[in-house]
């Protein structure tokens, strides 16, 4: 049996870190083809195409500088060429672009292909909130697992130990992805509550914005701990509100995708950093995104807007004071100094 072809759809900070792992793991493993395609949104860096730089110097100089990518990872600017023949698709792009990219990919998807989404975000559909994995699943008609966890890209690329969670309704596919992605320092757990895992990855970014407000206002670690705890309560409550087709167990929130990712993001992530700067500089979120993120996208504020629309529709805004406060501060001009009131008014039980 020939090995399965792998294509990584995306090449930002996290996509490049994952490419480093995948490139090493496919070598000498006859389950996978030794060459890995990586779709790269073409950019010009100092007069040279980014794909040319990656393929000649084996480094993504814009999004993951200082890290060598394996030579068997091939950067490709054309998505239709990149996915040709691929039986394993790893999606790791900003969630705003997934619909358009899926439309381009659809005629070129190999029969029997499976996918995994590493995308932390939510989308708004005509019927309400949509998970990114569902968009991919419906657009491309393939089984899609998800991977979420306390995985800051640069630390993963450095080979520092961390854990991650794969949510896979099809357990056999989950184990294929575990084989492809696990290393001694990147430990993978597979669980079946795929939607819960994915919601954790999206919702924790809203809480991280709140943690950043907290830091910018100088509230200290006790207050930030309260933000994390109350935010986790809202994450669990929202998942139970949203996931009507399957169980939402407390155990899943104790995996890396849950409390671990929440803590990491509230102390080290880009959503926290930008939210802190929002308080201290009085610049807009959009301006700070351009200045601070080197072309990367911020997920927390956008996710809060998508969640808020659902809460309004279900008349449940008052039951989610932290999520609602983040939305109102980011989009409705509410004074960030009033953020603490959402903590003071938070229900003791949800």
mmCIF file of C-alpha atoms in Angstrom:
data_model
loop_
_atom_site.group_PDB
_atom_site.id
_atom_site.type_symbol
_atom_site.label_atom_id
_atom_site.label_comp_id
_atom_site.label_asym_id
_atom_site.label_seq_id
_atom_site.Cartn_x
_atom_site.Cartn_y
_atom_site.Cartn_z
ATOM 1 C CA UNK A 1 0.000 0.000 0.000
ATOM 2 C CA UNK A 2 1.454 3.391 -0.949
ATOM 3 C CA UNK A 3 1.714 5.935 1.858
ATOM 4 C CA UNK A 4 -0.949 8.619 2.236
ATOM 5 C CA UNK A 5 -0.134 12.092 0.862
ATOM 6 C CA UNK A 6 -0.334 14.903 3.441
ATOM 7 C CA UNK A 7 -1.193 18.526 2.657
ATOM 8 C CA UNK A 8 -1.008 21.322 5.226
ATOM 9 C CA UNK A 9 -3.452 24.080 4.279
ATOM 10 C CA UNK A 10 -1.822 27.161 5.798
ATOM 11 C CA UNK A 11 1.662 28.301 6.717
ATOM 12 C CA UNK A 12 1.456 30.947 9.415
ATOM 13 C CA UNK A 13 3.097 30.704 12.830
ATOM 14 C CA UNK A 14 1.113 27.631 13.948
ATOM 15 C CA UNK A 15 0.962 26.049 10.494
ATOM 16 C CA UNK A 16 4.737 26.232 10.158
ATOM 17 C CA UNK A 17 5.263 24.753 13.638
ATOM 18 C CA UNK A 18 2.970 21.845 12.694
ATOM 19 C CA UNK A 19 4.818 21.452 9.361
ATOM 20 C CA UNK A 20 8.027 20.967 11.333
ATOM 21 C CA UNK A 21 6.456 18.058 13.273
ATOM 22 C CA UNK A 22 4.699 16.479 10.281
ATOM 23 C CA UNK A 23 7.772 16.731 8.061
ATOM 24 C CA UNK A 24 9.843 14.805 10.612
ATOM 25 C CA UNK A 25 7.130 12.252 11.412
ATOM 26 C CA UNK A 26 6.443 11.130 7.834
ATOM 27 C CA UNK A 27 10.103 10.233 7.279
ATOM 28 C CA UNK A 28 10.576 6.504 7.531
ATOM 29 C CA UNK A 29 6.865 5.886 8.209
ATOM 30 C CA UNK A 30 5.377 3.873 5.367
ATOM 31 C CA UNK A 31 1.827 4.938 6.351
ATOM 32 C CA UNK A 32 2.573 8.393 4.897
ATOM 33 C CA UNK A 33 4.165 9.718 1.724
ATOM 34 C CA UNK A 34 7.570 11.270 2.477
ATOM 35 C CA UNK A 35 6.883 14.590 0.696
ATOM 36 C CA UNK A 36 4.489 16.994 2.467
ATOM 37 C CA UNK A 37 2.757 19.802 0.548
ATOM 38 C CA UNK A 38 2.200 23.083 2.410
ATOM 39 C CA UNK A 39 -0.095 25.688 0.894
ATOM 40 C CA UNK A 40 1.346 29.169 1.380
ATOM 41 C CA UNK A 41 -0.502 32.431 0.818
ATOM 42 C CA UNK A 42 2.060 34.035 -1.469
ATOM 43 C CA UNK A 43 3.738 37.187 -0.192
ATOM 44 C CA UNK A 44 6.811 39.135 -1.215
ATOM 45 C CA UNK A 45 9.528 39.456 1.410
ATOM 46 C CA UNK A 46 12.449 41.749 0.537
ATOM 47 C CA UNK A 47 11.743 41.289 -3.163
ATOM 48 C CA UNK A 48 11.495 37.477 -3.018
ATOM 49 C CA UNK A 49 8.480 35.176 -3.032
ATOM 50 C CA UNK A 50 7.836 33.595 0.352
ATOM 51 C CA UNK A 51 7.408 30.135 -1.246
ATOM 52 C CA UNK A 52 10.828 30.442 -2.924
ATOM 53 C CA UNK A 53 12.442 31.393 0.394
ATOM 54 C CA UNK A 54 10.810 28.446 2.205
ATOM 55 C CA UNK A 55 11.789 25.963 -0.516
ATOM 56 C CA UNK A 56 15.389 27.149 -0.824
ATOM 57 C CA UNK A 57 16.199 28.059 2.788
ATOM 58 C CA UNK A 58 13.651 25.803 4.562
ATOM 59 C CA UNK A 59 12.519 28.571 6.864
ATOM 60 C CA UNK A 60 9.328 30.615 7.053
ATOM 61 C CA UNK A 61 11.162 33.876 7.607
ATOM 62 C CA UNK A 62 7.970 35.878 8.152
ATOM 63 C CA UNK A 63 5.879 33.701 10.473
ATOM 64 C CA UNK A 64 8.343 31.315 12.149
ATOM 65 C CA UNK A 65 11.812 32.872 11.833
ATOM 66 C CA UNK A 66 14.761 31.029 13.332
ATOM 67 C CA UNK A 67 13.289 27.545 12.828
ATOM 68 C CA UNK A 68 14.362 25.200 10.051
ATOM 69 C CA UNK A 69 11.569 23.286 8.353
ATOM 70 C CA UNK A 70 12.335 19.753 7.155
ATOM 71 C CA UNK A 71 13.481 19.644 3.529
ATOM 72 C CA UNK A 72 10.590 17.328 2.607
ATOM 73 C CA UNK A 73 8.029 20.097 3.312
ATOM 74 C CA UNK A 74 7.312 21.775 -0.037
ATOM 75 C CA UNK A 75 5.736 25.256 -0.094
ATOM 76 C CA UNK A 76 3.138 25.718 -2.848
ATOM 77 C CA UNK A 77 1.269 28.958 -3.706
ATOM 78 C CA UNK A 78 -1.578 27.284 -5.669
ATOM 79 C CA UNK A 79 -4.126 25.581 -3.407
ATOM 80 C CA UNK A 80 -5.437 23.340 -6.189
ATOM 81 C CA UNK A 81 -1.920 21.992 -6.824
ATOM 82 C CA UNK A 82 -1.191 21.631 -3.124
ATOM 83 C CA UNK A 83 -4.226 19.431 -2.376
ATOM 84 C CA UNK A 84 -3.938 17.258 -5.498
ATOM 85 C CA UNK A 85 -3.741 13.603 -4.457
ATOM 86 C CA UNK A 86 -3.677 14.413 -0.730
ATOM 87 C CA UNK A 87 -5.507 11.880 1.467
ATOM 88 C CA UNK A 88 -4.790 13.807 4.693
ATOM 89 C CA UNK A 89 -5.621 17.521 4.919
ATOM 90 C CA UNK A 90 -4.497 19.649 7.870
ATOM 91 C CA UNK A 91 -6.352 22.988 8.006
ATOM 92 C CA UNK A 92 -4.538 25.779 9.829
ATOM 93 C CA UNK A 93 -5.542 29.197 8.464
ATOM 94 C CA UNK A 94 -7.455 32.165 9.943
ATOM 95 C CA UNK A 95 -11.107 31.131 10.146
ATOM 96 C CA UNK A 96 -12.264 34.125 8.072
ATOM 97 C CA UNK A 97 -10.783 32.539 4.915
ATOM 98 C CA UNK A 98 -11.999 28.946 5.234
ATOM 99 C CA UNK A 99 -15.189 29.209 3.158
ATOM 100 C CA UNK A 100 -13.469 30.765 0.144
ATOM 101 C CA UNK A 101 -10.580 28.305 0.285
ATOM 102 C CA UNK A 102 -12.896 25.288 0.528
ATOM 103 C CA UNK A 103 -14.698 26.469 -2.623
ATOM 104 C CA UNK A 104 -11.378 26.501 -4.494
ATOM 105 C CA UNK A 105 -10.351 23.112 -3.140
ATOM 106 C CA UNK A 106 -13.588 21.193 -3.650
ATOM 107 C CA UNK A 107 -13.108 19.974 -7.263
ATOM 108 C CA UNK A 108 -9.601 18.738 -6.429
ATOM 109 C CA UNK A 109 -10.171 16.720 -3.228
ATOM 110 C CA UNK A 110 -8.998 13.089 -3.464
ATOM 111 C CA UNK A 111 -11.537 10.330 -2.908
ATOM 112 C CA UNK A 112 -11.378 8.992 0.658
ATOM 113 C CA UNK A 113 -9.541 12.035 2.017
ATOM 114 C CA UNK A 114 -9.855 12.945 5.711
ATOM 115 C CA UNK A 115 -9.222 16.289 7.388
ATOM 116 C CA UNK A 116 -8.281 17.822 10.706
ATOM 117 C CA UNK A 117 -8.891 21.445 11.691
ATOM 118 C CA UNK A 118 -6.449 23.340 13.911
ATOM 119 C CA UNK A 119 -8.464 26.539 13.417
ATOM 120 C CA UNK A 120 -9.565 28.326 16.583
ATOM 121 C CA UNK A 121 -12.621 30.342 15.707
ATOM 122 C CA UNK A 122 -16.348 30.281 14.953
ATOM 123 C CA UNK A 123 -18.367 31.480 12.004
ATOM 124 C CA UNK A 124 -21.853 32.915 11.747
ATOM 125 C CA UNK A 125 -24.244 31.113 9.434
ATOM 126 C CA UNK A 126 -27.874 31.861 8.512
ATOM 127 C CA UNK A 127 -29.065 29.484 11.265
ATOM 128 C CA UNK A 128 -26.632 30.860 13.858
ATOM 129 C CA UNK A 129 -23.182 29.822 14.977
ATOM 130 C CA UNK A 130 -21.213 27.357 12.853
ATOM 131 C CA UNK A 131 -18.129 25.406 13.827
ATOM 132 C CA UNK A 132 -15.237 25.608 11.371
ATOM 133 C CA UNK A 133 -15.039 21.812 11.191
ATOM 134 C CA UNK A 134 -18.702 21.723 10.127
ATOM 135 C CA UNK A 135 -18.022 24.232 7.345
ATOM 136 C CA UNK A 136 -15.141 22.066 6.071
ATOM 137 C CA UNK A 137 -17.160 18.856 6.527
ATOM 138 C CA UNK A 138 -20.149 20.189 4.581
ATOM 139 C CA UNK A 139 -18.153 22.017 1.898
ATOM 140 C CA UNK A 140 -15.753 19.175 1.079
ATOM 141 C CA UNK A 141 -17.876 16.154 2.129
ATOM 142 C CA UNK A 142 -15.201 14.494 4.212
ATOM 143 C CA UNK A 143 -14.706 13.419 7.837
ATOM 144 C CA UNK A 144 -13.068 16.195 9.864
ATOM 145 C CA UNK A 145 -11.415 15.882 13.280
ATOM 146 C CA UNK A 146 -10.098 18.822 15.325
ATOM 147 C CA UNK A 147 -6.928 19.541 17.296
ATOM 148 C CA UNK A 148 -6.892 22.095 20.119
ATOM 149 C CA UNK A 149 -4.612 22.546 23.108
ATOM 150 C CA UNK A 150 -2.197 24.643 25.123
ATOM 151 C CA UNK A 151 0.106 24.946 22.134
ATOM 152 C CA UNK A 152 1.908 28.275 21.729
ATOM 153 C CA UNK A 153 3.463 27.831 18.292
ATOM 154 C CA UNK A 154 6.995 29.022 19.044
ATOM 155 C CA UNK A 155 7.250 26.722 22.064
ATOM 156 C CA UNK A 156 6.031 23.755 20.001
ATOM 157 C CA UNK A 157 8.585 24.622 17.299
ATOM 158 C CA UNK A 158 11.291 24.798 20.003
ATOM 159 C CA UNK A 159 10.410 21.235 21.013
ATOM 160 C CA UNK A 160 9.295 22.202 24.515
ATOM 161 C CA UNK A 161 6.986 19.615 26.084
ATOM 162 C CA UNK A 162 3.255 20.194 25.752
ATOM 163 C CA UNK A 163 0.010 18.298 25.396
ATOM 164 C CA UNK A 164 -2.786 18.625 22.877
ATOM 165 C CA UNK A 165 -6.260 17.181 22.315
ATOM 166 C CA UNK A 166 -7.682 15.644 19.158
ATOM 167 C CA UNK A 167 -11.465 15.516 18.984
ATOM 168 C CA UNK A 168 -12.492 12.765 16.561
ATOM 169 C CA UNK A 169 -15.972 11.331 16.137
ATOM 170 C CA UNK A 170 -14.331 8.665 13.966
ATOM 171 C CA UNK A 171 -11.829 7.141 16.399
ATOM 172 C CA UNK A 172 -9.811 5.357 13.673
ATOM 173 C CA UNK A 173 -9.195 8.679 11.913
ATOM 174 C CA UNK A 174 -8.258 10.270 15.226
ATOM 175 C CA UNK A 175 -5.596 7.614 15.708
ATOM 176 C CA UNK A 176 -4.208 8.251 12.195
ATOM 177 C CA UNK A 177 -3.771 11.911 13.114
ATOM 178 C CA UNK A 178 -2.212 10.956 16.451
ATOM 179 C CA UNK A 179 0.376 8.849 14.607
ATOM 180 C CA UNK A 180 1.063 11.704 12.204
ATOM 181 C CA UNK A 181 1.398 14.405 14.864
ATOM 182 C CA UNK A 182 2.591 12.914 18.145
ATOM 183 C CA UNK A 183 6.212 13.278 19.282
ATOM 184 C CA UNK A 184 7.830 12.685 22.700
ATOM 185 C CA UNK A 185 7.371 16.423 23.397
ATOM 186 C CA UNK A 186 3.995 16.891 21.681
ATOM 187 C CA UNK A 187 1.712 14.456 23.463
ATOM 188 C CA UNK A 188 -1.680 13.787 21.882
ATOM 189 C CA UNK A 189 -4.872 12.567 23.577
ATOM 190 C CA UNK A 190 -7.824 11.525 21.392
ATOM 191 C CA UNK A 191 -11.386 12.071 22.655
ATOM 192 C CA UNK A 192 -14.725 11.685 20.880
ATOM 193 C CA UNK A 193 -16.370 14.989 21.898
ATOM 194 C CA UNK A 194 -15.128 16.774 18.806
ATOM 195 C CA UNK A 195 -17.530 19.744 19.051
ATOM 196 C CA UNK A 196 -16.676 20.387 22.709
ATOM 197 C CA UNK A 197 -12.949 20.321 21.912
ATOM 198 C CA UNK A 198 -13.459 22.798 19.076
ATOM 199 C CA UNK A 199 -15.631 25.152 21.113
ATOM 200 C CA UNK A 200 -12.945 25.251 23.819
ATOM 201 C CA UNK A 201 -10.417 26.409 21.223
ATOM 202 C CA UNK A 202 -12.661 29.251 20.073
ATOM 203 C CA UNK A 203 -14.256 30.425 23.326
ATOM 204 C CA UNK A 204 -11.044 30.642 25.348
ATOM 205 C CA UNK A 205 -9.947 33.524 23.092
ATOM 206 C CA UNK A 206 -12.853 35.638 24.398
ATOM 207 C CA UNK A 207 -11.751 34.955 27.979
ATOM 208 C CA UNK A 208 -8.157 35.851 27.042
ATOM 209 C CA UNK A 209 -9.337 39.282 25.867
ATOM 210 C CA UNK A 210 -10.888 39.740 29.315
ATOM 211 C CA UNK A 211 -7.586 38.667 30.919
ATOM 212 C CA UNK A 212 -5.779 41.264 28.805
ATOM 213 C CA UNK A 213 -8.193 43.988 29.934
ATOM 214 C CA UNK A 214 -7.450 42.875 33.479
ATOM 215 C CA UNK A 215 -3.681 43.224 32.943
ATOM 216 C CA UNK A 216 -4.024 46.591 31.243
ATOM 217 C CA UNK A 217 -6.105 47.900 34.130
ATOM 218 C CA UNK A 218 -3.545 46.629 36.659
ATOM 219 C CA UNK A 219 -5.996 44.409 38.537
ATOM 220 C CA UNK A 220 -3.474 41.724 39.548
ATOM 221 C CA UNK A 221 -3.400 37.947 39.650
ATOM 222 C CA UNK A 222 -6.366 37.407 41.976
ATOM 223 C CA UNK A 223 -8.691 39.208 39.575
ATOM 224 C CA UNK A 224 -7.192 37.437 36.596
ATOM 225 C CA UNK A 225 -7.784 34.083 38.303
ATOM 226 C CA UNK A 226 -11.434 35.091 38.706
ATOM 227 C CA UNK A 227 -11.615 35.986 35.000
ATOM 228 C CA UNK A 228 -10.228 32.541 34.119
ATOM 229 C CA UNK A 229 -12.599 30.678 36.464
ATOM 230 C CA UNK A 230 -15.718 32.622 35.482
ATOM 231 C CA UNK A 231 -14.705 32.435 31.838
ATOM 232 C CA UNK A 232 -14.384 28.667 32.107
ATOM 233 C CA UNK A 233 -17.881 28.503 33.628
ATOM 234 C CA UNK A 234 -19.240 30.435 30.643
ATOM 235 C CA UNK A 235 -17.355 28.177 28.223
ATOM 236 C CA UNK A 236 -18.952 25.076 29.767
ATOM 237 C CA UNK A 237 -22.422 26.669 29.870
ATOM 238 C CA UNK A 238 -22.182 27.856 26.250
ATOM 239 C CA UNK A 239 -20.980 24.449 25.030
ATOM 240 C CA UNK A 240 -23.984 22.809 26.714
ATOM 241 C CA UNK A 241 -26.275 25.406 25.155
ATOM 242 C CA UNK A 242 -24.783 24.906 21.693
ATOM 243 C CA UNK A 243 -24.027 21.166 21.487
ATOM 244 C CA UNK A 244 -27.544 19.764 21.394
ATOM 245 C CA UNK A 245 -26.656 16.650 19.378
ATOM 246 C CA UNK A 246 -24.183 15.038 21.783
ATOM 247 C CA UNK A 247 -22.808 15.015 25.324
ATOM 248 C CA UNK A 248 -20.693 17.802 26.816
ATOM 249 C CA UNK A 249 -18.772 16.248 29.691
ATOM 250 C CA UNK A 250 -16.774 18.103 32.337
ATOM 251 C CA UNK A 251 -13.854 15.714 31.686
ATOM 252 C CA UNK A 252 -13.238 17.231 28.246
ATOM 253 C CA UNK A 253 -12.648 20.644 29.840
ATOM 254 C CA UNK A 254 -9.887 19.046 31.937
ATOM 255 C CA UNK A 255 -8.014 18.018 28.770
ATOM 256 C CA UNK A 256 -5.366 20.254 27.204
ATOM 257 C CA UNK A 257 -8.016 21.820 24.926
ATOM 258 C CA UNK A 258 -9.878 23.125 27.990
ATOM 259 C CA UNK A 259 -8.381 24.489 31.178
ATOM 260 C CA UNK A 260 -4.736 24.168 30.021
ATOM 261 C CA UNK A 261 -5.273 26.128 26.797
ATOM 262 C CA UNK A 262 -7.335 28.693 28.705
ATOM 263 C CA UNK A 263 -4.544 29.340 31.236
ATOM 264 C CA UNK A 264 -1.843 29.518 28.551
ATOM 265 C CA UNK A 265 -3.832 31.947 26.426
ATOM 266 C CA UNK A 266 -4.738 34.168 29.376
ATOM 267 C CA UNK A 267 -1.071 34.544 30.284
ATOM 268 C CA UNK A 268 0.799 34.335 26.983
ATOM 269 C CA UNK A 269 -1.441 34.577 23.915
ATOM 270 C CA UNK A 270 -1.881 37.303 21.311
ATOM 271 C CA UNK A 271 -5.474 38.037 22.382
ATOM 272 C CA UNK A 272 -4.273 38.866 25.888
ATOM 273 C CA UNK A 273 -1.395 41.026 24.608
ATOM 274 C CA UNK A 274 -3.526 43.056 22.219
ATOM 275 C CA UNK A 275 -6.298 43.525 24.801
ATOM 276 C CA UNK A 276 -3.767 44.796 27.335
ATOM 277 C CA UNK A 277 -2.423 47.276 24.749
ATOM 278 C CA UNK A 278 -6.018 48.323 23.974
ATOM 279 C CA UNK A 279 -6.290 49.543 27.585
ATOM 280 C CA UNK A 280 -2.847 51.125 27.882
ATOM 281 C CA UNK A 281 -2.635 52.842 24.468
ATOM 282 C CA UNK A 282 -6.295 53.726 23.717
ATOM 283 C CA UNK A 283 -5.717 52.551 20.127
ATOM 284 C CA UNK A 284 -8.383 50.502 18.331
ATOM 285 C CA UNK A 285 -8.264 46.696 18.203
ATOM 286 C CA UNK A 286 -7.866 46.888 14.398
ATOM 287 C CA UNK A 287 -4.901 49.263 14.647
ATOM 288 C CA UNK A 288 -3.189 47.122 17.280
ATOM 289 C CA UNK A 289 -3.725 43.979 15.211
ATOM 290 C CA UNK A 290 -1.816 45.599 12.336
ATOM 291 C CA UNK A 291 0.939 46.964 14.603
ATOM 292 C CA UNK A 292 1.488 43.943 16.841
ATOM 293 C CA UNK A 293 0.681 40.740 14.960
ATOM 294 C CA UNK A 294 2.903 40.707 11.872
ATOM 295 C CA UNK A 295 0.020 39.809 9.561
ATOM 296 C CA UNK A 296 -1.650 37.330 11.920
ATOM 297 C CA UNK A 297 -5.328 37.657 12.803
ATOM 298 C CA UNK A 298 -6.909 38.192 16.207
ATOM 299 C CA UNK A 299 -9.712 35.756 16.991
ATOM 300 C CA UNK A 300 -11.092 36.799 20.402
ATOM 301 C CA UNK A 301 -13.055 39.981 19.565
ATOM 302 C CA UNK A 302 -14.543 38.470 16.390
ATOM 303 C CA UNK A 303 -15.566 35.319 18.255
ATOM 304 C CA UNK A 304 -17.196 37.438 20.979
ATOM 305 C CA UNK A 305 -19.296 39.177 18.301
ATOM 306 C CA UNK A 306 -20.443 35.848 16.832
ATOM 307 C CA UNK A 307 -21.271 34.446 20.276
ATOM 308 C CA UNK A 308 -23.087 37.638 21.325
ATOM 309 C CA UNK A 309 -25.485 37.393 18.366
ATOM 310 C CA UNK A 310 -26.442 33.886 19.493
ATOM 311 C CA UNK A 311 -26.961 35.033 23.089
ATOM 312 C CA UNK A 312 -29.229 37.879 21.920
ATOM 313 C CA UNK A 313 -31.229 35.462 19.744
ATOM 314 C CA UNK A 314 -31.701 33.091 22.695
ATOM 315 C CA UNK A 315 -32.331 35.951 25.177
ATOM 316 C CA UNK A 316 -29.409 34.785 27.331
ATOM 317 C CA UNK A 317 -27.089 37.813 27.363
ATOM 318 C CA UNK A 318 -27.508 38.319 31.124
ATOM 319 C CA UNK A 319 -26.388 34.737 31.811
ATOM 320 C CA UNK A 320 -23.011 35.332 30.102
ATOM 321 C CA UNK A 321 -21.762 38.631 31.604
ATOM 322 C CA UNK A 322 -18.074 38.104 30.793
ATOM 323 C CA UNK A 323 -18.601 37.149 27.127
ATOM 324 C CA UNK A 324 -21.048 40.049 26.780
ATOM 325 C CA UNK A 325 -18.710 42.579 28.413
ATOM 326 C CA UNK A 326 -15.865 41.664 26.033
ATOM 327 C CA UNK A 327 -18.190 42.188 23.066
ATOM 328 C CA UNK A 328 -19.548 45.508 24.364
ATOM 329 C CA UNK A 329 -16.070 46.897 25.074
ATOM 330 C CA UNK A 330 -14.646 45.788 21.702
ATOM 331 C CA UNK A 331 -17.580 46.815 19.498
ATOM 332 C CA UNK A 332 -20.104 49.001 21.306
ATOM 333 C CA UNK A 333 -17.860 51.585 22.949
ATOM 334 C CA UNK A 334 -18.410 50.446 26.543
ATOM 335 C CA UNK A 335 -15.667 51.860 28.805
ATOM 336 C CA UNK A 336 -13.068 49.182 29.516
ATOM 337 C CA UNK A 337 -12.787 50.518 33.091
ATOM 338 C CA UNK A 338 -16.248 49.039 33.678
ATOM 339 C CA UNK A 339 -14.991 45.531 32.883
ATOM 340 C CA UNK A 340 -14.809 44.567 36.557
ATOM 341 C CA UNK A 341 -18.599 44.996 36.905
ATOM 342 C CA UNK A 342 -19.130 41.852 34.813
ATOM 343 C CA UNK A 343 -17.156 39.934 37.446
ATOM 344 C CA UNK A 344 -18.999 41.494 40.359
ATOM 345 C CA UNK A 345 -22.390 40.660 38.865
ATOM 346 C CA UNK A 346 -21.517 37.142 37.743
ATOM 347 C CA UNK A 347 -23.929 34.412 38.923
ATOM 348 C CA UNK A 348 -22.400 32.038 41.457
ATOM 349 C CA UNK A 349 -23.698 29.008 39.581
ATOM 350 C CA UNK A 350 -24.504 28.526 35.892
#
